[in-house]
CSV table of C-alpha atoms in Angstrom, one decimal:
chain,number,residue,atom,x,y,z
A,1,UNK,CA,11.6,-16.9,12.5
A,2,UNK,CA,11.3,-16.2,8.8
A,3,UNK,CA,14.5,-14.6,7.5
A,4,UNK,CA,16.2,-13.8,4.3
A,5,UNK,CA,19.9,-13.2,4.4
A,6,UNK,CA,22.0,-11.9,1.5
A,7,UNK,CA,25.7,-11.8,0.9
A,8,UNK,CA,27.8,-9.9,0.3
A,9,UNK,CA,26.5,-6.6,1.7
A,10,UNK,CA,28.3,-4.7,-1.0
A,11,UNK,CA,30.4,-5.5,-4.0
A,12,UNK,CA,32.6,-3.5,-6.4
A,13,UNK,CA,33.4,-5.0,-9.8
A,14,UNK,CA,34.8,-3.7,-13.1
A,15,UNK,CA,32.6,-3.1,-16.1
A,16,UNK,CA,32.4,-6.2,-18.3
A,17,UNK,CA,33.1,-8.7,-15.4
A,18,UNK,CA,30.6,-11.2,-14.1
A,19,UNK,CA,29.4,-11.5,-10.5
A,20,UNK,CA,27.2,-13.7,-8.3
A,21,UNK,CA,25.1,-12.6,-5.4
A,22,UNK,CA,23.8,-15.0,-2.7
A,23,UNK,CA,20.6,-15.4,-0.8
A,24,UNK,CA,19.8,-17.8,2.0
A,25,UNK,CA,16.3,-18.1,3.5
A,26,UNK,CA,14.5,-19.8,6.3
A,27,UNK,CA,10.9,-18.9,5.3
A,28,UNK,CA,8.5,-21.7,5.7
A,29,UNK,CA,6.1,-22.5,4.1
A,30,UNK,CA,7.6,-21.1,0.9
A,31,UNK,CA,5.7,-20.0,-2.1
A,32,UNK,CA,8.3,-18.3,-4.4
A,33,UNK,CA,11.5,-16.4,-4.4
A,34,UNK,CA,12.2,-13.3,-6.4
A,35,UNK,CA,15.0,-11.0,-7.2
A,36,UNK,CA,14.6,-7.2,-7.5
A,37,UNK,CA,16.8,-4.4,-8.7
A,38,UNK,CA,16.5,-1.1,-6.9
A,39,UNK,CA,18.1,2.1,-8.0
A,40,UNK,CA,18.8,4.6,-5.2
A,41,UNK,CA,15.6,6.4,-4.1
A,42,UNK,CA,13.4,4.5,-6.5
A,43,UNK,CA,11.0,1.6,-6.2
A,44,UNK,CA,12.3,-2.0,-6.8
A,45,UNK,CA,11.9,-3.5,-10.2
A,46,UNK,CA,11.3,-7.2,-10.6
A,47,UNK,CA,14.0,-9.3,-12.3
A,48,UNK,CA,12.9,-12.9,-11.7
A,49,UNK,CA,10.3,-15.0,-9.9
A,50,UNK,CA,10.8,-18.7,-9.2
A,51,UNK,CA,8.6,-21.2,-7.5
A,52,UNK,CA,10.0,-24.1,-5.5
A,53,UNK,CA,9.9,-26.4,-8.6
A,54,UNK,CA,12.1,-24.1,-10.7
A,55,UNK,CA,15.9,-24.3,-10.6
A,56,UNK,CA,16.8,-21.4,-12.8
A,57,UNK,CA,15.3,-18.5,-14.6
A,58,UNK,CA,17.0,-15.9,-16.8
A,59,UNK,CA,16.1,-12.3,-17.7
A,60,UNK,CA,18.7,-11.0,-20.2
A,61,UNK,CA,22.1,-10.9,-18.5
A,62,UNK,CA,20.5,-11.8,-15.2
A,63,UNK,CA,20.3,-15.5,-14.2
A,64,UNK,CA,18.8,-16.7,-10.9
A,65,UNK,CA,19.1,-20.1,-9.5
A,66,UNK,CA,17.2,-21.8,-6.7
A,67,UNK,CA,17.9,-24.8,-4.6
A,68,UNK,CA,14.8,-25.4,-2.5
A,69,UNK,CA,16.4,-28.2,-0.6
A,70,UNK,CA,19.2,-26.1,0.8
A,71,UNK,CA,17.1,-22.9,0.7
A,72,UNK,CA,19.6,-21.0,-1.3
A,73,UNK,CA,19.4,-18.8,-4.3
A,74,UNK,CA,21.9,-16.9,-6.4
A,75,UNK,CA,21.7,-14.1,-8.9
A,76,UNK,CA,24.4,-14.2,-11.6
A,77,UNK,CA,25.1,-11.0,-13.6
A,78,UNK,CA,27.0,-11.5,-16.9
A,79,UNK,CA,29.1,-8.9,-18.6
A,80,UNK,CA,28.2,-6.2,-16.1
A,81,UNK,CA,27.4,-2.7,-17.3
A,82,UNK,CA,27.6,0.6,-15.5
A,83,UNK,CA,23.8,0.7,-15.3
A,84,UNK,CA,23.9,-2.5,-13.2
A,85,UNK,CA,25.0,-0.4,-10.3
A,86,UNK,CA,22.1,-0.7,-7.8
A,87,UNK,CA,20.9,-2.7,-4.8
A,88,UNK,CA,19.8,-6.3,-5.5
A,89,UNK,CA,17.1,-7.6,-3.2
A,90,UNK,CA,16.1,-11.2,-2.6
A,91,UNK,CA,12.5,-11.6,-1.5
A,92,UNK,CA,10.7,-14.7,-0.4
A,93,UNK,CA,6.9,-15.0,-0.4
A,94,UNK,CA,5.3,-17.2,2.3
A,95,UNK,CA,2.1,-19.1,1.7
A,96,UNK,CA,-0.1,-16.4,3.1
A,97,UNK,CA,0.9,-13.7,0.7
A,98,UNK,CA,3.4,-12.1,3.1
A,99,UNK,CA,6.7,-11.1,1.7
A,100,UNK,CA,10.1,-11.2,3.5
A,101,UNK,CA,12.9,-9.1,2.1
A,102,UNK,CA,16.6,-9.5,2.4
A,103,UNK,CA,18.6,-6.3,3.2
A,104,UNK,CA,20.1,-6.3,-0.3
A,105,UNK,CA,23.5,-6.4,-1.9
A,106,UNK,CA,24.8,-3.0,-3.1
A,107,UNK,CA,26.6,-3.5,-6.4
A,108,UNK,CA,28.9,-0.9,-7.8
A,109,UNK,CA,30.2,-1.3,-11.4
A,110,UNK,CA,33.3,0.8,-12.1
A,111,UNK,CA,34.6,1.7,-15.6
B,1,UNK,CA,0.1,4.0,-18.8
B,2,UNK,CA,0.1,1.2,-16.2
B,3,UNK,CA,1.4,2.5,-12.9
B,4,UNK,CA,1.2,2.8,-9.2
B,5,UNK,CA,0.9,6.3,-7.9
B,6,UNK,CA,1.5,7.6,-4.3
B,7,UNK,CA,0.7,10.9,-2.8
B,8,UNK,CA,2.3,12.9,-1.4
B,9,UNK,CA,5.9,12.1,-2.6
B,10,UNK,CA,7.4,14.1,0.3
B,11,UNK,CA,5.9,15.0,3.7
B,12,UNK,CA,7.2,16.7,6.8
B,13,UNK,CA,4.8,16.6,9.8
B,14,UNK,CA,4.9,16.7,13.5
B,15,UNK,CA,4.3,14.1,16.1
B,16,UNK,CA,0.7,13.2,16.7
B,17,UNK,CA,-0.8,14.8,13.6
B,18,UNK,CA,-2.8,12.2,11.7
B,19,UNK,CA,-1.9,11.7,8.1
B,20,UNK,CA,-2.8,9.5,5.2
B,21,UNK,CA,-0.6,8.5,2.3
B,22,UNK,CA,-2.6,7.4,-0.7
B,23,UNK,CA,-1.8,4.6,-3.1
B,24,UNK,CA,-3.6,3.9,-6.4
B,25,UNK,CA,-3.1,1.5,-9.2
B,26,UNK,CA,-4.7,1.3,-12.6
B,27,UNK,CA,-3.9,-2.3,-13.5
B,28,UNK,CA,-6.8,-4.1,-11.8
B,29,UNK,CA,-4.4,-5.9,-9.5
B,30,UNK,CA,-5.9,-7.9,-6.6
B,31,UNK,CA,-2.9,-7.6,-4.4
B,32,UNK,CA,-1.6,-4.4,-2.8
B,33,UNK,CA,1.0,-3.8,-0.2
B,34,UNK,CA,2.8,-1.2,1.8
B,35,UNK,CA,6.5,-1.3,2.8
B,36,UNK,CA,8.9,0.9,4.6
B,37,UNK,CA,12.5,1.1,3.8
B,38,UNK,CA,15.1,2.2,6.4
B,39,UNK,CA,18.9,2.3,6.1
B,40,UNK,CA,20.5,-0.9,7.2
B,41,UNK,CA,17.1,-2.6,7.6
B,42,UNK,CA,16.0,-3.0,4.0
B,43,UNK,CA,12.3,-3.1,2.9
B,44,UNK,CA,9.8,-4.4,5.5
B,45,UNK,CA,6.2,-5.2,4.8
B,46,UNK,CA,3.7,-3.2,6.8
B,47,UNK,CA,0.3,-4.4,5.6
B,48,UNK,CA,-1.0,-6.2,2.5
B,49,UNK,CA,-4.3,-6.9,0.9
B,50,UNK,CA,-5.3,-9.9,-1.2
B,51,UNK,CA,-8.5,-8.2,-2.4
B,52,UNK,CA,-11.2,-5.7,-1.5
B,53,UNK,CA,-12.0,-5.7,2.2
B,54,UNK,CA,-9.2,-8.2,2.9
B,55,UNK,CA,-6.1,-6.9,4.8
B,56,UNK,CA,-3.4,-8.6,6.7
B,57,UNK,CA,-0.5,-7.5,8.9
B,58,UNK,CA,3.0,-7.7,7.6
B,59,UNK,CA,6.2,-7.7,9.6
B,60,UNK,CA,5.8,-4.1,11.1
B,61,UNK,CA,2.2,-3.1,11.3
B,62,UNK,CA,2.3,-1.3,14.7
B,63,UNK,CA,1.3,2.4,14.4
B,64,UNK,CA,-0.3,2.0,11.0
B,65,UNK,CA,-3.8,1.3,9.6
B,66,UNK,CA,-5.0,0.5,6.1
B,67,UNK,CA,-8.2,0.0,4.3
B,68,UNK,CA,-9.2,-1.6,1.0
B,69,UNK,CA,-12.7,-0.3,0.1
B,70,UNK,CA,-12.0,-0.2,-3.6
B,71,UNK,CA,-9.7,-2.5,-5.7
B,72,UNK,CA,-7.6,0.4,-7.0
B,73,UNK,CA,-6.9,2.2,-3.7
B,74,UNK,CA,-5.0,1.2,-0.6
B,75,UNK,CA,-4.3,4.2,1.7
B,76,UNK,CA,-1.9,4.0,4.6
B,77,UNK,CA,-3.0,5.8,7.7
B,78,UNK,CA,-0.8,7.0,10.5
B,79,UNK,CA,-3.2,8.0,13.3
B,80,UNK,CA,-0.6,9.4,15.6
B,81,UNK,CA,2.8,9.6,13.8
B,82,UNK,CA,6.0,9.4,15.8
B,83,UNK,CA,9.6,10.1,14.9
B,84,UNK,CA,10.4,6.4,14.5
B,85,UNK,CA,8.0,6.3,11.6
B,86,UNK,CA,10.3,8.6,9.6
B,87,UNK,CA,11.1,6.5,6.6
B,88,UNK,CA,10.7,5.9,2.9
B,89,UNK,CA,7.4,4.3,2.1
B,90,UNK,CA,6.6,2.2,-1.0
B,91,UNK,CA,3.3,0.9,-2.2
B,92,UNK,CA,3.1,-2.0,-4.6
B,93,UNK,CA,0.5,-4.0,-6.4
B,94,UNK,CA,0.3,-7.3,-8.4
B,95,UNK,CA,-2.0,-9.9,-9.8
B,96,UNK,CA,-2.6,-13.1,-7.9
B,97,UNK,CA,-2.0,-16.2,-10.0
B,98,UNK,CA,-1.9,-19.8,-8.9
B,99,UNK,CA,-2.3,-18.8,-5.2
B,100,UNK,CA,0.7,-16.5,-5.2
B,101,UNK,CA,1.5,-13.0,-6.1
B,102,UNK,CA,2.8,-12.2,-9.6
B,103,UNK,CA,5.3,-9.6,-10.5
B,104,UNK,CA,5.0,-6.6,-8.1
B,105,UNK,CA,4.9,-3.1,-9.4
B,106,UNK,CA,6.2,-0.4,-7.0
B,107,UNK,CA,5.2,3.2,-6.7
B,108,UNK,CA,7.7,6.0,-6.7
B,109,UNK,CA,7.9,6.2,-2.9
B,110,UNK,CA,6.9,8.7,-0.2
B,111,UNK,CA,9.5,10.2,2.0
B,112,UNK,CA,8.0,10.9,5.4
B,113,UNK,CA,9.7,12.9,8.1
B,114,UNK,CA,8.0,13.1,11.5
B,115,UNK,CA,9.4,15.8,13.8
């Protein structure tokens, strides 16, 4: 069964610190993997998209990595800010255009 | 302004009363999709469409219908809503490039309560 699992479920860090969120998937065939940021009650906003041939992609302080062999991805946030408090969702697209979402990691950045 | 709009934003209805949630995008995107989001379950895909007159089931299509008669619109229809369809619904759209979807743009969400 196609699944996307994220860890941790929730995370609290201090402002200015770095953190790394994990994503494991079993989706096959695989088209691409993306990370979204979702503020409470709002629609997700895309951070990165990576195909199977890409190992890393950055968007400002966000850097995503992908290991297609082990089916793992990570999202690294550098020098966290209070505005980074949100849920971060890992999404895998299958070859038919279907999208499978992880349940997200809820990040809280404290001053 | 490029955007995805959904209407209504909030809806309270009763079991069995047919309803339609509209979704419209002004970016000429080929791909459109509906999701529901429930606490503890995350976002789940209901239906998606790769182009006009082409629709496919996502993970949780039961109890829902969609149509794609025009490129810009992708309404979600609940013929006979039930309380387990109480949820937050999102519509999204994107271009299709190289055989896969590009960056998806999400609408503001529709909070539906079925009594």
